[in-house]
Structures are given as C-alpha cells and as structure tokens.
Amino acid sequence: MPKVVYILNGPNLNLLGKREPEIYGHQTLDDVNEMCVSLARELGLEIVFRQSNAEHDLIDWVQEAREAAQAIIINPAAYSHTSIGILDALSACHFPVLEVHVSNIHKREAFRHFSYVSQRADAVIAGCGIEGYLLALRRAATLLQET
C-alpha cells in the first residue's frame, strides 16, 4: 500500500500563473498538481493535493492528515507569517512536514522573512519555483524510507 503525502496550498495559490508571474512564474497550480502526481507515482507514493484561501480549511486538512497520511508538504503562503493555528496543527503531527515557497521569501519584504511553519518543518524549500514541490516530494520519500 503506498504511503500518502498531503500537499496543502494556502491563500492565492489558486492564482498561480496569473498573479505576479515575474515572481511566481507562469505555471498554474493544476500544473503543479500534475507534476506531483507523476513524480509520486514514480516514487511509489499517493498524494492528496488541496488548496484553500481559508485558514480553517488548512487546519482541518492538517488534522485529517494526522490519521490519513504519512507526511505533509505545505505551502502556507501568507499564512506562513501569521498563523499560529497552522503551526499548532502541524506540531500535533508525528511525521515529516516540509514547507515550500515558490519565491525566495528571504529576498522579499521583511515581513515575509519569518515563518511560523518553519518552526515545525523538517525542511524548508524556498525560491526554487514550482520545482520546490518536486524537491519536497523527493525529500518526503527519502524521510519515509528512513522510518
């Protein structure tokens, strides 16, 4: 039975490919999902891929993943910098958590340099474009093989 990885995406990522393409690129979230599904198959993983602009949805999905998954990859987007609730939900997970950001948050506005989620994440990937999701999925597969 394949191990399950939840890939959760926060606010405005539904606009990927349309919003500020000079920062986020031209590929869409659907493109990211397709790439992740393809790589997951190669790695022998199953993914659950979701996006919401609502913080409570992300918290609910993290809590759901506690029972249904073996790892989480999360791009909390703007909630990285504000959500103690998402941090608390992730802290209740006893499996790998990987944080992804399409842009390099450390080269952007000062308020983006801090992420609550990073305090729980086992790895943080930032500034690699949508390829960051694939890097995170590969890292999750490695971590899951070690357990």
Short mmCIF file of N, CA, C and O in Angstrom, two decimals:
data_model
loop_
_atom_site.label_atom_id
_atom_site.label_comp_id
_atom_site.label_asym_id
_atom_site.label_seq_id
_atom_site.Cartn_x
_atom_site.Cartn_y
_atom_site.Cartn_z
N MET A 1 0.85 -1.19 0.00
CA MET A 1 0.00 0.00 0.00
C MET A 1 0.89 1.25 0.00
O MET A 1 1.78 1.37 0.85
N PRO A 2 0.66 2.18 -0.92
CA PRO A 2 1.53 3.36 -0.99
C PRO A 2 1.33 4.28 0.21
O PRO A 2 0.24 4.38 0.77
N LYS A 3 2.42 4.93 0.58
CA LYS A 3 2.33 5.94 1.64
C LYS A 3 1.70 7.20 1.06
O LYS A 3 1.90 7.54 -0.11
N VAL A 4 0.93 7.90 1.91
CA VAL A 4 0.16 9.06 1.47
C VAL A 4 0.84 10.33 1.95
O VAL A 4 1.22 10.45 3.11
N VAL A 5 0.96 11.29 1.02
CA VAL A 5 1.51 12.60 1.33
C VAL A 5 0.45 13.64 0.97
O VAL A 5 -0.03 13.67 -0.17
N TYR A 6 0.07 14.44 1.96
CA TYR A 6 -0.83 15.56 1.70
C TYR A 6 0.01 16.74 1.22
O TYR A 6 1.03 17.06 1.83
N ILE A 7 -0.42 17.37 0.13
CA ILE A 7 0.20 18.59 -0.37
C ILE A 7 -0.86 19.68 -0.25
O ILE A 7 -1.86 19.68 -0.97
N LEU A 8 -0.62 20.59 0.68
CA LEU A 8 -1.60 21.62 1.03
C LEU A 8 -1.08 22.99 0.59
O LEU A 8 0.09 23.33 0.82
N ASN A 9 -1.97 23.77 0.03
CA ASN A 9 -1.62 25.08 -0.52
C ASN A 9 -2.53 26.15 0.04
O ASN A 9 -3.75 25.99 0.06
N GLY A 10 -1.92 27.24 0.47
CA GLY A 10 -2.64 28.32 1.11
C GLY A 10 -3.17 29.39 0.17
O GLY A 10 -3.29 29.17 -1.04
N PRO A 11 -3.45 30.56 0.73
CA PRO A 11 -4.16 31.62 0.01
C PRO A 11 -3.42 32.12 -1.22
O PRO A 11 -2.20 32.25 -1.24
N ASN A 12 -4.22 32.39 -2.23
CA ASN A 12 -3.82 32.97 -3.50
C ASN A 12 -3.05 32.03 -4.41
O ASN A 12 -2.74 32.40 -5.54
N LEU A 13 -2.74 30.82 -3.95
CA LEU A 13 -2.05 29.90 -4.84
C LEU A 13 -2.96 29.40 -5.96
O LEU A 13 -2.47 28.91 -6.98
N ASN A 14 -4.25 29.56 -5.81
CA ASN A 14 -5.18 29.28 -6.91
C ASN A 14 -4.93 30.24 -8.08
O ASN A 14 -5.34 29.97 -9.20
N LEU A 15 -4.24 31.35 -7.83
CA LEU A 15 -3.92 32.33 -8.87
C LEU A 15 -2.53 32.12 -9.48
O LEU A 15 -2.07 32.95 -10.27
N LEU A 16 -1.87 31.04 -9.10
CA LEU A 16 -0.54 30.75 -9.62
C LEU A 16 -0.61 30.74 -11.15
O LEU A 16 -1.51 30.14 -11.74
N GLY A 17 0.34 31.40 -11.79
CA GLY A 17 0.35 31.53 -13.24
C GLY A 17 -0.34 32.78 -13.73
O GLY A 17 -0.12 33.20 -14.87
N LYS A 18 -1.15 33.39 -12.89
CA LYS A 18 -1.87 34.61 -13.25
C LYS A 18 -1.42 35.80 -12.41
O LYS A 18 -1.39 36.93 -12.88
N ARG A 19 -1.08 35.54 -11.16
CA ARG A 19 -0.72 36.59 -10.21
C ARG A 19 0.80 36.78 -10.20
O ARG A 19 1.53 35.84 -9.94
N GLU A 20 1.25 37.97 -10.47
CA GLU A 20 2.67 38.33 -10.40
C GLU A 20 3.57 37.25 -11.01
O GLU A 20 4.43 36.66 -10.33
N PRO A 21 3.42 36.98 -12.30
CA PRO A 21 4.22 35.93 -12.92
C PRO A 21 5.72 36.20 -12.86
O PRO A 21 6.52 35.26 -12.92
N GLU A 22 6.11 37.46 -12.70
CA GLU A 22 7.53 37.77 -12.56
C GLU A 22 8.11 37.23 -11.26
O GLU A 22 9.31 37.00 -11.14
N ILE A 23 7.26 36.98 -10.28
CA ILE A 23 7.68 36.39 -9.00
C ILE A 23 7.37 34.90 -8.97
O ILE A 23 8.21 34.08 -8.58
N TYR A 24 6.16 34.52 -9.40
CA TYR A 24 5.67 33.16 -9.21
C TYR A 24 5.70 32.29 -10.48
O TYR A 24 5.40 31.11 -10.41
N GLY A 25 6.04 32.88 -11.62
CA GLY A 25 6.10 32.12 -12.86
C GLY A 25 4.76 32.03 -13.56
O GLY A 25 3.77 32.63 -13.14
N HIS A 26 4.74 31.26 -14.64
CA HIS A 26 3.56 31.17 -15.50
C HIS A 26 2.80 29.86 -15.35
O HIS A 26 1.74 29.71 -15.91
N GLN A 27 3.36 28.91 -14.62
CA GLN A 27 2.67 27.63 -14.47
C GLN A 27 1.60 27.74 -13.40
O GLN A 27 1.72 28.50 -12.45
N THR A 28 0.55 26.97 -13.57
CA THR A 28 -0.61 27.04 -12.69
C THR A 28 -0.52 25.99 -11.58
O THR A 28 0.31 25.08 -11.64
N LEU A 29 -1.42 26.10 -10.64
CA LEU A 29 -1.49 25.11 -9.57
C LEU A 29 -1.89 23.74 -10.14
O LEU A 29 -1.44 22.71 -9.64
N ASP A 30 -2.71 23.74 -11.18
CA ASP A 30 -3.02 22.47 -11.85
C ASP A 30 -1.76 21.83 -12.42
O ASP A 30 -1.60 20.61 -12.37
N ASP A 31 -0.86 22.66 -12.97
CA ASP A 31 0.42 22.14 -13.47
C ASP A 31 1.22 21.51 -12.33
O ASP A 31 1.81 20.44 -12.49
N VAL A 32 1.23 22.19 -11.19
CA VAL A 32 1.95 21.66 -10.02
C VAL A 32 1.36 20.32 -9.61
O VAL A 32 2.09 19.35 -9.37
N ASN A 33 0.04 20.25 -9.56
CA ASN A 33 -0.63 19.00 -9.18
C ASN A 33 -0.24 17.88 -10.14
O ASN A 33 0.12 16.78 -9.70
N GLU A 34 -0.30 18.14 -11.44
CA GLU A 34 0.04 17.11 -12.43
C GLU A 34 1.48 16.63 -12.26
O GLU A 34 1.75 15.42 -12.33
N MET A 35 2.41 17.58 -12.04
CA MET A 35 3.81 17.21 -11.84
C MET A 35 3.99 16.35 -10.59
O MET A 35 4.73 15.37 -10.60
N CYS A 36 3.29 16.72 -9.53
CA CYS A 36 3.39 15.98 -8.27
C CYS A 36 2.78 14.59 -8.39
O CYS A 36 3.35 13.62 -7.87
N VAL A 37 1.65 14.47 -9.06
CA VAL A 37 1.02 13.15 -9.26
C VAL A 37 1.98 12.24 -10.03
O VAL A 37 2.17 11.08 -9.67
N SER A 38 2.59 12.78 -11.08
CA SER A 38 3.51 11.99 -11.89
C SER A 38 4.72 11.52 -11.08
O SER A 38 5.08 10.34 -11.11
N LEU A 39 5.34 12.45 -10.34
CA LEU A 39 6.50 12.08 -9.54
C LEU A 39 6.11 11.12 -8.42
O LEU A 39 6.84 10.17 -8.12
N ALA A 40 4.97 11.35 -7.80
CA ALA A 40 4.53 10.47 -6.71
C ALA A 40 4.41 9.03 -7.21
O ALA A 40 4.81 8.10 -6.50
N ARG A 41 3.87 8.85 -8.40
CA ARG A 41 3.77 7.50 -8.98
C ARG A 41 5.15 6.86 -9.08
O ARG A 41 5.33 5.70 -8.72
N GLU A 42 6.12 7.63 -9.59
CA GLU A 42 7.49 7.12 -9.73
C GLU A 42 8.07 6.72 -8.37
O GLU A 42 8.82 5.75 -8.28
N LEU A 43 7.73 7.49 -7.35
CA LEU A 43 8.29 7.26 -6.01
C LEU A 43 7.48 6.25 -5.20
O LEU A 43 7.85 5.93 -4.07
N GLY A 44 6.38 5.78 -5.75
CA GLY A 44 5.54 4.83 -5.04
C GLY A 44 4.71 5.46 -3.95
O GLY A 44 4.36 4.80 -2.97
N LEU A 45 4.39 6.74 -4.13
CA LEU A 45 3.59 7.47 -3.16
C LEU A 45 2.23 7.81 -3.74
O LEU A 45 2.05 7.83 -4.96
N GLU A 46 1.31 8.10 -2.86
CA GLU A 46 0.00 8.62 -3.25
C GLU A 46 -0.11 10.03 -2.67
O GLU A 46 0.34 10.27 -1.55
N ILE A 47 -0.68 10.96 -3.44
CA ILE A 47 -0.83 12.32 -2.89
C ILE A 47 -2.29 12.72 -2.81
O ILE A 47 -3.13 12.25 -3.57
N VAL A 48 -2.54 13.60 -1.85
CA VAL A 48 -3.80 14.31 -1.73
C VAL A 48 -3.41 15.77 -1.89
O VAL A 48 -2.62 16.29 -1.11
N PHE A 49 -3.91 16.42 -2.93
CA PHE A 49 -3.50 17.78 -3.30
C PHE A 49 -4.68 18.73 -3.12
O PHE A 49 -5.73 18.51 -3.72
N ARG A 50 -4.49 19.75 -2.28
CA ARG A 50 -5.60 20.67 -1.98
C ARG A 50 -5.11 22.11 -1.87
O ARG A 50 -3.95 22.34 -1.53
N GLN A 51 -6.03 23.03 -2.09
CA GLN A 51 -5.76 24.47 -1.94
C GLN A 51 -6.97 25.14 -1.33
O GLN A 51 -8.11 24.81 -1.65
N SER A 52 -6.69 26.10 -0.43
CA SER A 52 -7.76 26.92 0.12
C SER A 52 -7.23 28.29 0.48
O SER A 52 -6.07 28.43 0.88
N ASN A 53 -8.10 29.26 0.35
CA ASN A 53 -7.79 30.61 0.82
C ASN A 53 -8.17 30.78 2.29
O ASN A 53 -7.88 31.82 2.87
N ALA A 54 -8.78 29.77 2.87
CA ALA A 54 -9.29 29.85 4.24
C ALA A 54 -8.37 29.09 5.20
O ALA A 54 -8.10 27.90 5.03
N GLU A 55 -7.93 29.78 6.22
CA GLU A 55 -7.02 29.20 7.22
C GLU A 55 -7.63 27.96 7.87
O GLU A 55 -6.94 26.96 8.07
N HIS A 56 -8.90 28.02 8.21
CA HIS A 56 -9.54 26.89 8.91
C HIS A 56 -9.55 25.64 8.04
O HIS A 56 -9.43 24.54 8.57
N ASP A 57 -9.66 25.78 6.72
CA ASP A 57 -9.60 24.60 5.85
C ASP A 57 -8.23 23.94 5.96
O ASP A 57 -8.13 22.71 6.08
N LEU A 58 -7.17 24.74 5.93
CA LEU A 58 -5.82 24.19 6.04
C LEU A 58 -5.62 23.47 7.37
O LEU A 58 -5.06 22.37 7.42
N ILE A 59 -6.12 24.07 8.45
CA ILE A 59 -6.02 23.44 9.77
C ILE A 59 -6.80 22.12 9.78
O ILE A 59 -6.29 21.10 10.26
N ASP A 60 -8.01 22.14 9.23
CA ASP A 60 -8.81 20.90 9.18
C ASP A 60 -8.09 19.82 8.38
O ASP A 60 -8.09 18.65 8.77
N TRP A 61 -7.46 20.19 7.26
CA TRP A 61 -6.77 19.19 6.43
C TRP A 61 -5.52 18.66 7.12
O TRP A 61 -5.21 17.48 6.99
N VAL A 62 -4.82 19.52 7.85
CA VAL A 62 -3.66 19.03 8.62
C VAL A 62 -4.14 18.02 9.66
O VAL A 62 -3.54 16.95 9.83
N GLN A 63 -5.23 18.34 10.34
CA GLN A 63 -5.77 17.41 11.34
C GLN A 63 -6.23 16.11 10.69
O GLN A 63 -6.03 15.02 11.24
N GLU A 64 -6.84 16.19 9.53
CA GLU A 64 -7.24 15.00 8.78
C GLU A 64 -6.02 14.16 8.41
O GLU A 64 -6.04 12.92 8.53
N ALA A 65 -4.96 14.83 7.99
CA ALA A 65 -3.73 14.13 7.58
C ALA A 65 -3.11 13.35 8.73
O ALA A 65 -2.45 12.34 8.49
N ARG A 66 -3.31 13.80 9.96
CA ARG A 66 -2.76 13.07 11.12
C ARG A 66 -3.17 11.61 11.10
O ARG A 66 -2.43 10.74 11.52
N GLU A 67 -4.38 11.34 10.60
CA GLU A 67 -4.91 9.98 10.57
C GLU A 67 -4.75 9.31 9.20
O GLU A 67 -4.72 8.09 9.12
N ALA A 68 -4.64 10.10 8.15
CA ALA A 68 -4.71 9.54 6.80
C ALA A 68 -3.40 9.56 6.02
O ALA A 68 -3.32 8.95 4.96
N ALA A 69 -2.38 10.26 6.52
CA ALA A 69 -1.15 10.45 5.75
C ALA A 69 0.08 10.06 6.56
O ALA A 69 0.00 9.86 7.77
N GLN A 70 1.19 10.02 5.85
CA GLN A 70 2.47 9.75 6.49
C GLN A 70 3.41 10.94 6.38
O GLN A 70 4.51 10.94 6.93
N ALA A 71 3.00 11.99 5.66
CA ALA A 71 3.79 13.22 5.53
C ALA A 71 2.90 14.34 4.99
O ALA A 71 1.86 14.07 4.37
N ILE A 72 3.34 15.57 5.24
CA ILE A 72 2.67 16.75 4.69
C ILE A 72 3.72 17.63 4.02
O ILE A 72 4.79 17.89 4.58
N ILE A 73 3.35 18.10 2.84
CA ILE A 73 4.08 19.19 2.19
C ILE A 73 3.10 20.36 2.18
O ILE A 73 1.96 20.21 1.73
N ILE A 74 3.53 21.49 2.71
CA ILE A 74 2.63 22.63 2.82
C ILE A 74 3.28 23.90 2.29
O ILE A 74 4.42 24.19 2.63
N ASN A 75 2.54 24.58 1.45
CA ASN A 75 2.89 25.94 1.06
C ASN A 75 1.82 26.82 1.71
O ASN A 75 0.74 27.02 1.15
N PRO A 76 2.11 27.30 2.92
CA PRO A 76 1.10 28.07 3.64
C PRO A 76 0.91 29.48 3.10
O PRO A 76 0.03 30.20 3.56
N ALA A 77 1.75 29.87 2.13
CA ALA A 77 1.66 31.20 1.52
C ALA A 77 1.66 32.27 2.62
O ALA A 77 2.46 32.19 3.55
N ALA A 78 0.77 33.23 2.54
CA ALA A 78 0.76 34.34 3.51
C ALA A 78 0.53 33.87 4.95
O ALA A 78 0.96 34.54 5.89
N TYR A 79 -0.10 32.71 5.13
CA TYR A 79 -0.31 32.21 6.49
C TYR A 79 1.00 31.79 7.16
O TYR A 79 1.05 31.61 8.37
N SER A 80 2.06 31.65 6.38
CA SER A 80 3.38 31.35 6.95
C SER A 80 3.73 32.36 8.03
O SER A 80 4.32 32.02 9.05
N HIS A 81 3.39 33.61 7.77
CA HIS A 81 3.84 34.73 8.58
C HIS A 81 2.86 35.11 9.68
O HIS A 81 3.16 35.99 10.49
N THR A 82 1.71 34.44 9.71
CA THR A 82 0.67 34.88 10.64
C THR A 82 0.00 33.78 11.45
O THR A 82 -0.62 34.07 12.47
N SER A 83 0.09 32.53 11.00
CA SER A 83 -0.81 31.51 11.56
C SER A 83 -0.16 30.62 12.61
O SER A 83 0.49 29.61 12.30
N ILE A 84 -0.44 30.96 13.84
CA ILE A 84 -0.06 30.08 14.94
C ILE A 84 -0.97 28.85 14.94
O ILE A 84 -0.55 27.75 15.32
N GLY A 85 -2.19 29.00 14.45
CA GLY A 85 -3.12 27.87 14.36
C GLY A 85 -2.60 26.78 13.45
O GLY A 85 -2.69 25.59 13.79
N ILE A 86 -2.05 27.13 12.30
CA ILE A 86 -1.48 26.12 11.40
C ILE A 86 -0.25 25.50 12.05
O ILE A 86 -0.07 24.28 12.01
N LEU A 87 0.59 26.32 12.68
CA LEU A 87 1.75 25.79 13.41
C LEU A 87 1.32 24.78 14.46
O LEU A 87 1.87 23.68 14.55
N ASP A 88 0.31 25.11 15.25
CA ASP A 88 -0.16 24.20 16.30
C ASP A 88 -0.68 22.89 15.71
O ASP A 88 -0.41 21.81 16.24
N ALA A 89 -1.42 22.98 14.60
CA ALA A 89 -1.93 21.76 13.97
C ALA A 89 -0.78 20.90 13.45
O ALA A 89 -0.77 19.68 13.65
N LEU A 90 0.20 21.53 12.82
CA LEU A 90 1.36 20.78 12.32
C LEU A 90 2.17 20.18 13.47
O LEU A 90 2.72 19.08 13.33
N SER A 91 2.24 20.87 14.57
CA SER A 91 3.00 20.38 15.72
C SER A 91 2.39 19.11 16.32
O SER A 91 3.07 18.36 17.00
N ALA A 92 1.12 18.88 16.05
CA ALA A 92 0.45 17.67 16.53
C ALA A 92 0.68 16.48 15.60
O ALA A 92 0.23 15.38 15.88
N CYS A 93 1.38 16.70 14.49
CA CYS A 93 1.68 15.64 13.53
C CYS A 93 3.03 15.02 13.88
O CYS A 93 4.01 15.73 14.09
N HIS A 94 3.07 13.71 13.89
CA HIS A 94 4.29 12.99 14.25
C HIS A 94 4.87 12.28 13.04
O HIS A 94 5.15 11.08 13.08
N PHE A 95 5.02 13.04 11.97
CA PHE A 95 5.60 12.55 10.73
C PHE A 95 6.23 13.74 10.01
O PHE A 95 6.09 14.88 10.46
N PRO A 96 6.93 13.51 8.89
CA PRO A 96 7.61 14.61 8.22
C PRO A 96 6.66 15.71 7.73
O PRO A 96 5.59 15.43 7.18
N VAL A 97 7.10 16.94 7.96
CA VAL A 97 6.41 18.14 7.47
C VAL A 97 7.44 18.94 6.69
O VAL A 97 8.50 19.27 7.22
N LEU A 98 7.11 19.25 5.45
CA LEU A 98 8.01 20.02 4.60
C LEU A 98 7.30 21.28 4.14
O LEU A 98 6.15 21.22 3.69
N GLU A 99 7.97 22.40 4.26
CA GLU A 99 7.42 23.71 3.88
C GLU A 99 8.01 24.12 2.54
O GLU A 99 9.22 24.02 2.32
N VAL A 100 7.13 24.59 1.65
CA VAL A 100 7.55 25.01 0.32
C VAL A 100 7.07 26.44 0.06
O VAL A 100 5.94 26.79 0.42
N HIS A 101 7.94 27.21 -0.57
CA HIS A 101 7.58 28.54 -1.08
C HIS A 101 8.11 28.66 -2.49
O HIS A 101 9.28 28.35 -2.74
N VAL A 102 7.28 29.09 -3.41
CA VAL A 102 7.68 29.24 -4.81
C VAL A 102 8.76 30.31 -4.93
O VAL A 102 9.77 30.12 -5.60
N SER A 103 8.56 31.43 -4.25
CA SER A 103 9.55 32.51 -4.28
C SER A 103 10.51 32.37 -3.10
O SER A 103 10.25 31.63 -2.16
N ASN A 104 11.60 33.09 -3.17
CA ASN A 104 12.54 33.13 -2.05
C ASN A 104 12.04 34.19 -1.07
O ASN A 104 12.28 35.38 -1.26
N ILE A 105 11.36 33.74 -0.04
CA ILE A 105 10.75 34.68 0.91
C ILE A 105 11.80 35.52 1.63
O ILE A 105 11.47 36.58 2.15
N HIS A 106 13.04 35.08 1.63
CA HIS A 106 14.10 35.81 2.33
C HIS A 106 14.67 36.96 1.50
O HIS A 106 15.41 37.79 2.03
N LYS A 107 14.30 37.03 0.24
CA LYS A 107 14.72 38.13 -0.63
C LYS A 107 13.59 39.12 -0.86
O LYS A 107 13.74 40.04 -1.64
N ARG A 108 12.50 38.94 -0.16
CA ARG A 108 11.32 39.78 -0.37
C ARG A 108 11.14 40.73 0.81
O ARG A 108 12.06 40.97 1.56
N GLU A 109 9.96 41.23 0.99
CA GLU A 109 9.68 42.18 2.06
C GLU A 109 10.04 41.58 3.40
O GLU A 109 9.92 40.38 3.61
N ALA A 110 10.46 42.43 4.32
CA ALA A 110 10.95 41.98 5.63
C ALA A 110 9.92 41.12 6.37
O ALA A 110 10.29 40.15 7.04
N PHE A 111 8.64 41.46 6.26
CA PHE A 111 7.63 40.69 6.99
C PHE A 111 7.53 39.25 6.50
O PHE A 111 7.05 38.38 7.21
N ARG A 112 8.03 38.97 5.30
CA ARG A 112 7.99 37.60 4.76
C ARG A 112 9.17 36.74 5.23
O ARG A 112 9.20 35.55 4.99
N HIS A 113 10.13 37.33 5.90
CA HIS A 113 11.33 36.59 6.30
C HIS A 113 11.08 35.61 7.44
O HIS A 113 11.87 34.69 7.64
N PHE A 114 10.01 35.80 8.18
CA PHE A 114 9.69 34.93 9.31
C PHE A 114 8.52 34.02 8.95
O PHE A 114 7.52 34.48 8.41
N SER A 115 8.64 32.74 9.28
CA SER A 115 7.55 31.80 9.06
C SER A 115 7.32 30.99 10.33
O SER A 115 8.24 30.33 10.82
N TYR A 116 6.10 31.05 10.84
CA TYR A 116 5.74 30.19 11.97
C TYR A 116 5.88 28.72 11.59
O TYR A 116 6.34 27.90 12.39
N VAL A 117 5.48 28.37 10.39
CA VAL A 117 5.50 26.97 9.95
C VAL A 117 6.93 26.41 9.98
O VAL A 117 7.14 25.24 10.30
N SER A 118 7.91 27.25 9.69
CA SER A 118 9.31 26.80 9.69
C SER A 118 9.74 26.26 11.05
O SER A 118 10.66 25.44 11.13
N GLN A 119 9.07 26.71 12.11
CA GLN A 119 9.41 26.24 13.45
C GLN A 119 9.07 24.75 13.62
O GLN A 119 9.63 24.10 14.50
N ARG A 120 8.19 24.22 12.79
CA ARG A 120 7.83 22.80 12.85
C ARG A 120 8.40 22.00 11.68
O ARG A 120 8.62 20.81 11.78
N ALA A 121 8.65 22.66 10.58
CA ALA A 121 9.04 21.96 9.36
C ALA A 121 10.36 21.21 9.52
O ALA A 121 11.30 21.70 10.14
N ASP A 122 10.40 20.01 8.95
CA ASP A 122 11.63 19.24 8.91
C ASP A 122 12.55 19.71 7.80
O ASP A 122 13.75 19.44 7.83
N ALA A 123 11.99 20.42 6.82
CA ALA A 123 12.76 21.01 5.73
C ALA A 123 11.97 22.20 5.20
O ALA A 123 10.73 22.20 5.25
N VAL A 124 12.69 23.19 4.70
CA VAL A 124 12.08 24.36 4.08
C VAL A 124 12.74 24.55 2.72
O VAL A 124 13.96 24.61 2.62
N ILE A 125 11.91 24.64 1.69
CA ILE A 125 12.40 24.85 0.33
C ILE A 125 11.78 26.13 -0.18
O ILE A 125 10.55 26.24 -0.26
N ALA A 126 12.62 27.10 -0.51
CA ALA A 126 12.13 28.40 -0.96
C ALA A 126 12.96 28.88 -2.14
O ALA A 126 14.17 28.70 -2.17
N GLY A 127 12.28 29.50 -3.10
CA GLY A 127 12.97 30.14 -4.20
C GLY A 127 13.30 29.23 -5.36
O GLY A 127 14.03 29.62 -6.27
N CYS A 128 12.76 28.04 -5.38
CA CYS A 128 13.04 27.09 -6.46
C CYS A 128 11.89 27.03 -7.46
O CYS A 128 11.81 26.10 -8.27
N GLY A 129 10.98 28.00 -7.41
CA GLY A 129 9.81 27.95 -8.28
C GLY A 129 8.96 26.74 -7.93
O GLY A 129 9.06 26.19 -6.83
N ILE A 130 8.17 26.30 -8.90
CA ILE A 130 7.30 25.16 -8.61
C ILE A 130 8.10 23.87 -8.49
O ILE A 130 7.60 22.88 -7.96
N GLU A 131 9.35 23.88 -8.93
CA GLU A 131 10.22 22.72 -8.75
C GLU A 131 10.40 22.40 -7.26
O GLU A 131 10.68 21.26 -6.89
N GLY A 132 10.21 23.40 -6.40
CA GLY A 132 10.30 23.18 -4.97
C GLY A 132 9.36 22.10 -4.48
O GLY A 132 9.69 21.35 -3.55
N TYR A 133 8.19 21.98 -5.09
CA TYR A 133 7.25 20.93 -4.72
C TYR A 133 7.85 19.55 -5.01
O TYR A 133 7.69 18.61 -4.22
N LEU A 134 8.51 19.42 -6.14
CA LEU A 134 9.11 18.13 -6.51
C LEU A 134 10.28 17.80 -5.59
O LEU A 134 10.45 16.65 -5.20
N LEU A 135 11.07 18.81 -5.25
CA LEU A 135 12.16 18.60 -4.31
C LEU A 135 11.61 18.13 -2.97
O LEU A 135 12.15 17.22 -2.34
N ALA A 136 10.52 18.77 -2.53
CA ALA A 136 9.90 18.39 -1.25
C ALA A 136 9.34 16.97 -1.32
O ALA A 136 9.46 16.20 -0.36
N LEU A 137 8.75 16.61 -2.43
CA LEU A 137 8.20 15.26 -2.58
C LEU A 137 9.31 14.22 -2.56
O LEU A 137 9.18 13.17 -1.91
N ARG A 138 10.42 14.51 -3.21
CA ARG A 138 11.56 13.59 -3.16
C ARG A 138 12.11 13.47 -1.73
O ARG A 138 12.44 12.38 -1.28
N ARG A 139 12.19 14.60 -1.03
CA ARG A 139 12.69 14.57 0.35
C ARG A 139 11.73 13.79 1.24
O ARG A 139 12.15 13.01 2.10
N ALA A 140 10.43 13.99 1.04
CA ALA A 140 9.44 13.25 1.82
C ALA A 140 9.62 11.75 1.58
O ALA A 140 9.58 10.96 2.53
N ALA A 141 9.82 11.35 0.33
CA ALA A 141 10.03 9.92 0.03
C ALA A 141 11.25 9.39 0.75
O ALA A 141 11.21 8.29 1.32
N THR A 142 12.31 10.17 0.78
CA THR A 142 13.53 9.74 1.49
C THR A 142 13.25 9.60 2.97
O THR A 142 13.63 8.60 3.59
N LEU A 143 12.61 10.58 3.57
CA LEU A 143 12.31 10.53 5.00
C LEU A 143 11.40 9.34 5.33
O LEU A 143 11.56 8.71 6.36
N LEU A 144 10.46 9.05 4.45
CA LEU A 144 9.53 7.94 4.69
C LEU A 144 10.23 6.60 4.55
O LEU A 144 9.84 5.64 5.21
N GLN A 145 11.25 6.52 3.74
CA GLN A 145 12.02 5.28 3.62
C GLN A 145 12.83 5.03 4.87
O GLN A 145 13.10 3.90 5.24
N GLU A 146 13.22 6.12 5.55
CA GLU A 146 14.05 6.01 6.75
C GLU A 146 13.23 5.58 7.97
O GLU A 146 13.81 5.20 8.98
N THR A 147 11.91 5.67 7.89
CA THR A 147 11.07 5.33 9.05
C THR A 147 10.60 3.90 9.00
O THR A 147 10.58 3.24 8.03
#
